């Protein structure tokens, strides 16, 4: 080990990394020939500005949720579909956009030109488009026939279906066009590599390092599960128990819905459990008996769906 840094923050806390870079810089490490490669979790304006200020080269994955990135993909969508911008070996098309940044100096702000590389994988885009269209058509068929939808299916296609003036659910063409603009897309921000394909090759090496480091932790017994055995194994046990109970409850609800002619509120077990929080019992002062409060009709219906007898005793002894 040539360098070590201890932090009380979580490794997923991206605010830790600028301090790590500053610590390396102030401890005399020469990082002029070093390129910091990070995934999308590191990207933020503050983090990028910190790297520029201390003159560190970086290659950072960029989330596609950035509004400026969305606009650039819309602007260059024809280029990213043009064979002139396609690299057959990497199976990806790329287009570069220049960004102007400022670096604080003693003599005032210094303007720097950095690169934002935009990528599109045609094969991945086609797979994502076909998968989405299949799910949309499946959901439309169910909605127009009055069948119930799973909440996950509804959430996935809600931006891509719309009800027309004839009360028929159809595809939302505008929403689909926006999806296709970013399907199979990826972006990288860098201040040191102007060629987009060379930059992508460097970015992919990050995964090699991560895989090797993960293997090293497994070989020497320092993987996260083993290092924090009590915490994670305990949480894993609780998760397995909770998930098993949840699936059993959902199975019971589905069995009872048709028999009782009742529906789960919002088709959501979470909503149902939240409504049951209103069931309470209070103990009057100086008495050893708990008196149950009246249970609402909705709460009684939920209890019946869950197969629980809602006729609780009025008074409960302490």
XYZ file of C-alpha atoms in Angstrom:
318
model
C 0.000 0.000 0.000
C 1.493 3.329 -1.083
C -1.415 5.491 0.043
C -4.369 5.106 2.408
C -7.275 7.366 3.259
C -9.823 6.843 6.032
C -13.280 8.389 5.952
C -16.333 8.079 8.177
C -18.615 8.417 5.135
C -20.034 5.591 3.091
C -18.130 4.477 -0.018
C -21.255 5.324 -2.016
C -21.131 8.936 -0.783
C -19.746 10.795 -3.798
C -18.867 13.838 -1.673
C -15.989 11.778 -0.226
C -14.042 11.605 -3.504
C -13.121 15.305 -3.898
C -11.557 15.215 -0.419
C -9.652 12.093 -1.422
C -8.277 13.862 -4.515
C -7.382 16.970 -2.501
C -5.620 14.830 0.091
C -3.531 13.144 -2.616
C -2.719 16.519 -4.121
C -1.666 18.132 -0.830
C 0.466 15.121 0.141
C 2.730 15.635 -2.852
C 1.509 12.905 -5.187
C 2.219 13.850 -8.801
C -1.019 13.166 -10.675
C -0.135 14.925 -13.927
C 0.088 11.643 -15.836
C -2.838 10.062 -13.961
C -6.401 9.813 -15.266
C -9.172 9.388 -12.688
C -11.870 7.112 -14.154
C -15.224 7.018 -12.350
C -18.730 5.778 -13.068
C -21.931 7.810 -13.144
C -22.192 7.864 -9.354
C -19.297 10.329 -9.048
C -20.635 12.872 -11.549
C -21.628 16.244 -10.127
C -20.779 19.852 -10.981
C -18.961 20.288 -7.665
C -16.823 17.167 -8.113
C -15.863 18.016 -11.699
C -14.988 21.591 -10.721
C -12.778 20.333 -7.878
C -10.840 18.106 -10.292
C -10.379 21.028 -12.691
C -9.152 23.306 -9.903
C -6.415 20.903 -8.805
C -5.534 20.002 -12.429
C -6.416 16.316 -12.362
C -7.329 14.495 -15.569
C -10.657 12.716 -15.402
C -12.962 10.419 -17.376
C -16.415 10.371 -15.768
C -19.611 8.600 -16.755
C -22.537 11.019 -17.014
C -26.153 10.294 -15.968
C -28.611 10.714 -18.832
C -30.944 12.574 -16.468
C -29.006 15.820 -16.973
C -31.186 18.211 -18.964
C -28.251 19.481 -21.048
C -27.293 15.894 -21.939
C -30.878 15.114 -22.993
C -30.853 18.152 -25.277
C -27.560 17.127 -26.864
C -28.806 13.607 -27.601
C -31.873 15.160 -29.227
C -29.683 17.528 -31.225
C -27.283 14.833 -32.461
C -29.702 11.915 -32.865
C -29.273 11.945 -36.659
C -25.469 11.844 -36.316
C -25.623 8.943 -33.860
C -27.655 7.007 -36.450
C -25.208 7.873 -39.243
C -22.712 5.131 -40.303
C -19.999 7.805 -40.546
C -19.944 8.023 -36.739
C -20.034 4.247 -36.095
C -17.090 2.213 -34.832
C -17.602 -1.404 -35.946
C -15.050 -2.871 -33.548
C -16.672 -1.302 -30.476
C -20.196 -1.579 -32.007
C -21.025 1.979 -30.984
C -21.619 5.351 -32.624
C -20.125 8.477 -31.021
C -20.344 12.239 -31.294
C -18.403 14.815 -29.254
C -19.662 18.132 -27.912
C -17.347 20.753 -26.427
C -18.063 22.370 -23.055
C -16.519 25.539 -21.610
C -15.492 25.462 -17.952
C -13.754 27.906 -15.640
C -10.796 27.265 -13.376
C -10.058 29.656 -10.518
C -6.514 31.140 -10.601
C -4.724 33.956 -8.768
C -5.051 36.176 -11.835
C -8.755 35.433 -12.325
C -10.892 32.704 -13.953
C -9.244 30.635 -16.691
C -11.527 29.301 -19.439
C -10.993 25.631 -20.306
C -12.481 23.499 -23.060
C -13.601 20.003 -22.027
C -15.319 17.200 -23.946
C -18.682 15.535 -23.532
C -18.726 12.311 -25.570
C -22.133 10.971 -26.573
C -22.502 7.266 -27.433
C -25.237 5.091 -28.877
C -25.189 1.284 -29.141
C -27.488 0.412 -32.100
C -27.959 -3.234 -31.076
C -28.785 -2.332 -27.469
C -31.135 0.444 -28.617
C -33.019 -2.010 -30.868
C -33.321 -4.564 -28.046
C -34.607 -1.941 -25.596
C -37.104 -0.607 -28.162
C -38.489 -4.071 -28.982
C -38.737 -5.012 -25.309
C -40.621 -1.793 -24.510
C -43.011 -2.173 -27.462
C -43.808 -5.750 -26.412
C -44.614 -4.631 -22.870
C -46.708 -1.673 -24.125
C -48.804 -3.877 -26.411
C -49.324 -6.369 -23.586
C -50.450 -3.595 -21.227
C -52.735 -1.975 -23.843
C -54.465 -5.287 -24.453
C -55.111 -5.714 -20.728
C -56.243 -2.118 -20.131
C -58.638 -2.068 -23.068
C -60.144 -5.383 -21.996
C -60.580 -4.232 -18.389
C -58.035 -6.633 -16.876
C -55.991 -5.708 -13.823
C -52.429 -4.512 -14.305
C -49.429 -5.336 -12.158
C -48.035 -2.176 -10.562
C -44.565 -2.820 -12.049
C -46.009 -3.049 -15.592
C -48.048 0.089 -15.071
C -45.024 1.998 -13.805
C -42.847 0.905 -16.724
C -45.200 2.029 -19.515
C -47.067 4.944 -17.926
C -45.162 7.521 -20.005
C -45.741 5.637 -23.250
C -49.518 5.080 -23.285
C -52.368 7.589 -23.428
C -56.175 7.485 -23.517
C -57.673 8.990 -26.686
C -60.994 10.815 -27.091
C -62.743 7.483 -27.728
C -61.709 6.201 -24.263
C -59.313 3.727 -25.859
C -55.749 3.362 -24.604
C -53.137 3.755 -27.370
C -49.384 4.307 -27.701
C -48.032 7.734 -26.781
C -45.965 8.411 -29.904
C -44.283 11.514 -28.497
C -43.164 9.660 -25.379
C -41.865 6.764 -27.482
C -39.888 9.150 -29.683
C -38.220 10.638 -26.588
C -37.389 7.138 -25.345
C -35.887 6.087 -28.683
C -33.694 9.194 -28.694
C -31.929 7.959 -25.537
C -32.287 4.169 -25.958
C -28.894 2.438 -25.919
C -27.179 5.729 -25.089
C -24.314 6.595 -22.764
C -22.204 9.707 -22.095
C -18.706 10.443 -20.776
C -17.285 13.768 -19.627
C -13.489 14.265 -19.822
C -10.826 16.977 -19.901
C -7.994 14.894 -21.332
C -9.112 12.527 -24.133
C -10.634 14.144 -27.208
C -11.171 10.962 -29.228
C -14.496 9.422 -28.107
C -13.572 5.822 -28.952
C -10.223 6.045 -27.182
C -12.034 7.541 -24.187
C -14.555 4.684 -24.155
C -11.742 2.115 -24.237
C -10.172 3.783 -21.180
C -13.523 3.869 -19.396
C -14.044 0.144 -19.972
C -10.728 -0.608 -18.246
C -12.339 0.602 -15.024
C -14.477 -2.539 -14.980
C -11.345 -4.715 -15.246
C -9.909 -3.031 -12.144
C -13.183 -3.360 -10.235
C -13.493 -7.058 -11.100
C -9.901 -7.755 -10.037
C -10.379 -5.847 -6.780
C -13.593 -7.761 -6.050
C -11.804 -11.061 -6.638
C -8.972 -9.991 -4.350
C -11.425 -9.244 -1.527
C -13.037 -12.650 -1.944
C -9.689 -14.489 -1.943
C -8.401 -12.873 1.234
C -11.735 -13.034 3.059
C -12.352 -9.277 3.066
C -15.579 -9.127 1.065
C -18.215 -6.807 2.490
C -20.531 -9.569 3.706
C -17.757 -11.219 5.714
C -16.264 -7.984 7.069
C -19.599 -6.833 8.444
C -20.943 -10.310 9.041
C -23.267 -9.512 11.921
C -24.860 -6.574 10.145
C -25.306 -7.988 6.665
C -26.142 -11.588 7.501
C -28.695 -10.300 10.010
C -30.201 -7.954 7.416
C -30.211 -10.739 4.849
C -32.125 -13.010 7.237
C -34.667 -10.269 7.956
C -35.074 -9.599 4.234
C -35.714 -13.287 3.480
C -38.281 -13.527 6.292
C -39.987 -10.255 5.309
C -40.087 -11.140 1.618
C -41.500 -14.585 2.365
C -44.237 -13.061 4.516
C -44.994 -10.450 1.868
C -45.336 -13.029 -0.911
C -47.582 -15.160 1.316
C -49.782 -12.128 2.047
C -50.061 -11.279 -1.656
C -50.979 -14.878 -2.447
C -53.693 -14.807 0.222
C -55.054 -11.506 -1.097
C -55.296 -12.859 -4.663
C -57.168 -15.924 -3.371
C -59.667 -13.804 -1.417
C -60.288 -10.966 -3.911
C -62.716 -12.887 -6.120
C -64.344 -14.770 -3.264
C -65.036 -11.604 -1.244
C -65.473 -9.265 -4.246
C -62.987 -6.847 -2.696
C -59.909 -5.092 -4.115
C -56.592 -4.214 -2.520
C -56.395 -0.364 -2.300
C -54.398 0.873 -5.296
C -53.364 -2.736 -5.962
C -50.591 -2.036 -3.447
C -49.780 -3.993 -0.314
C -47.793 -1.003 0.984
C -50.889 1.218 0.834
C -52.936 -1.460 2.551
C -50.427 -1.807 5.404
C -50.312 1.991 5.790
C -54.105 2.047 6.206
C -53.899 -0.596 8.933
C -51.731 1.712 11.041
C -54.947 3.371 12.161
C -55.916 0.291 14.194
C -55.081 1.193 17.789
C -55.884 0.288 21.358
C -55.632 2.707 24.274
C -55.370 2.133 28.001
C -57.274 4.543 30.225
C -55.268 5.920 33.172
C -55.098 3.713 36.263
C -56.610 0.725 34.449
C -55.011 -2.542 33.343
C -57.325 -3.022 30.360
C -56.673 -1.864 26.800
C -59.751 -0.660 24.922
C -59.705 -1.096 21.155
C -60.791 1.818 18.996
C -63.441 1.257 16.278
C -62.023 -0.170 13.039
C -62.963 1.548 9.790
C -64.768 -0.285 6.971
C -61.701 -0.064 4.698
C -59.449 -1.524 7.388
C -61.916 -4.388 8.007
C -61.950 -5.160 4.256
C -58.153 -5.276 4.165
C -58.042 -7.631 7.148
C -60.531 -9.930 5.405
C -58.420 -9.920 2.252
C -55.414 -10.904 4.360
C -57.396 -13.747 5.909
C -57.335 -12.168 9.383
C -60.383 -12.266 11.655
C -61.256 -8.597 12.264
C -63.591 -9.337 15.175
C -61.087 -8.478 17.884
C -62.185 -8.487 21.544
C -63.332 -5.055 22.646
C -61.098 -5.109 25.732
C -57.625 -6.610 26.030
C -56.125 -7.405 29.434
C -52.615 -6.149 30.112
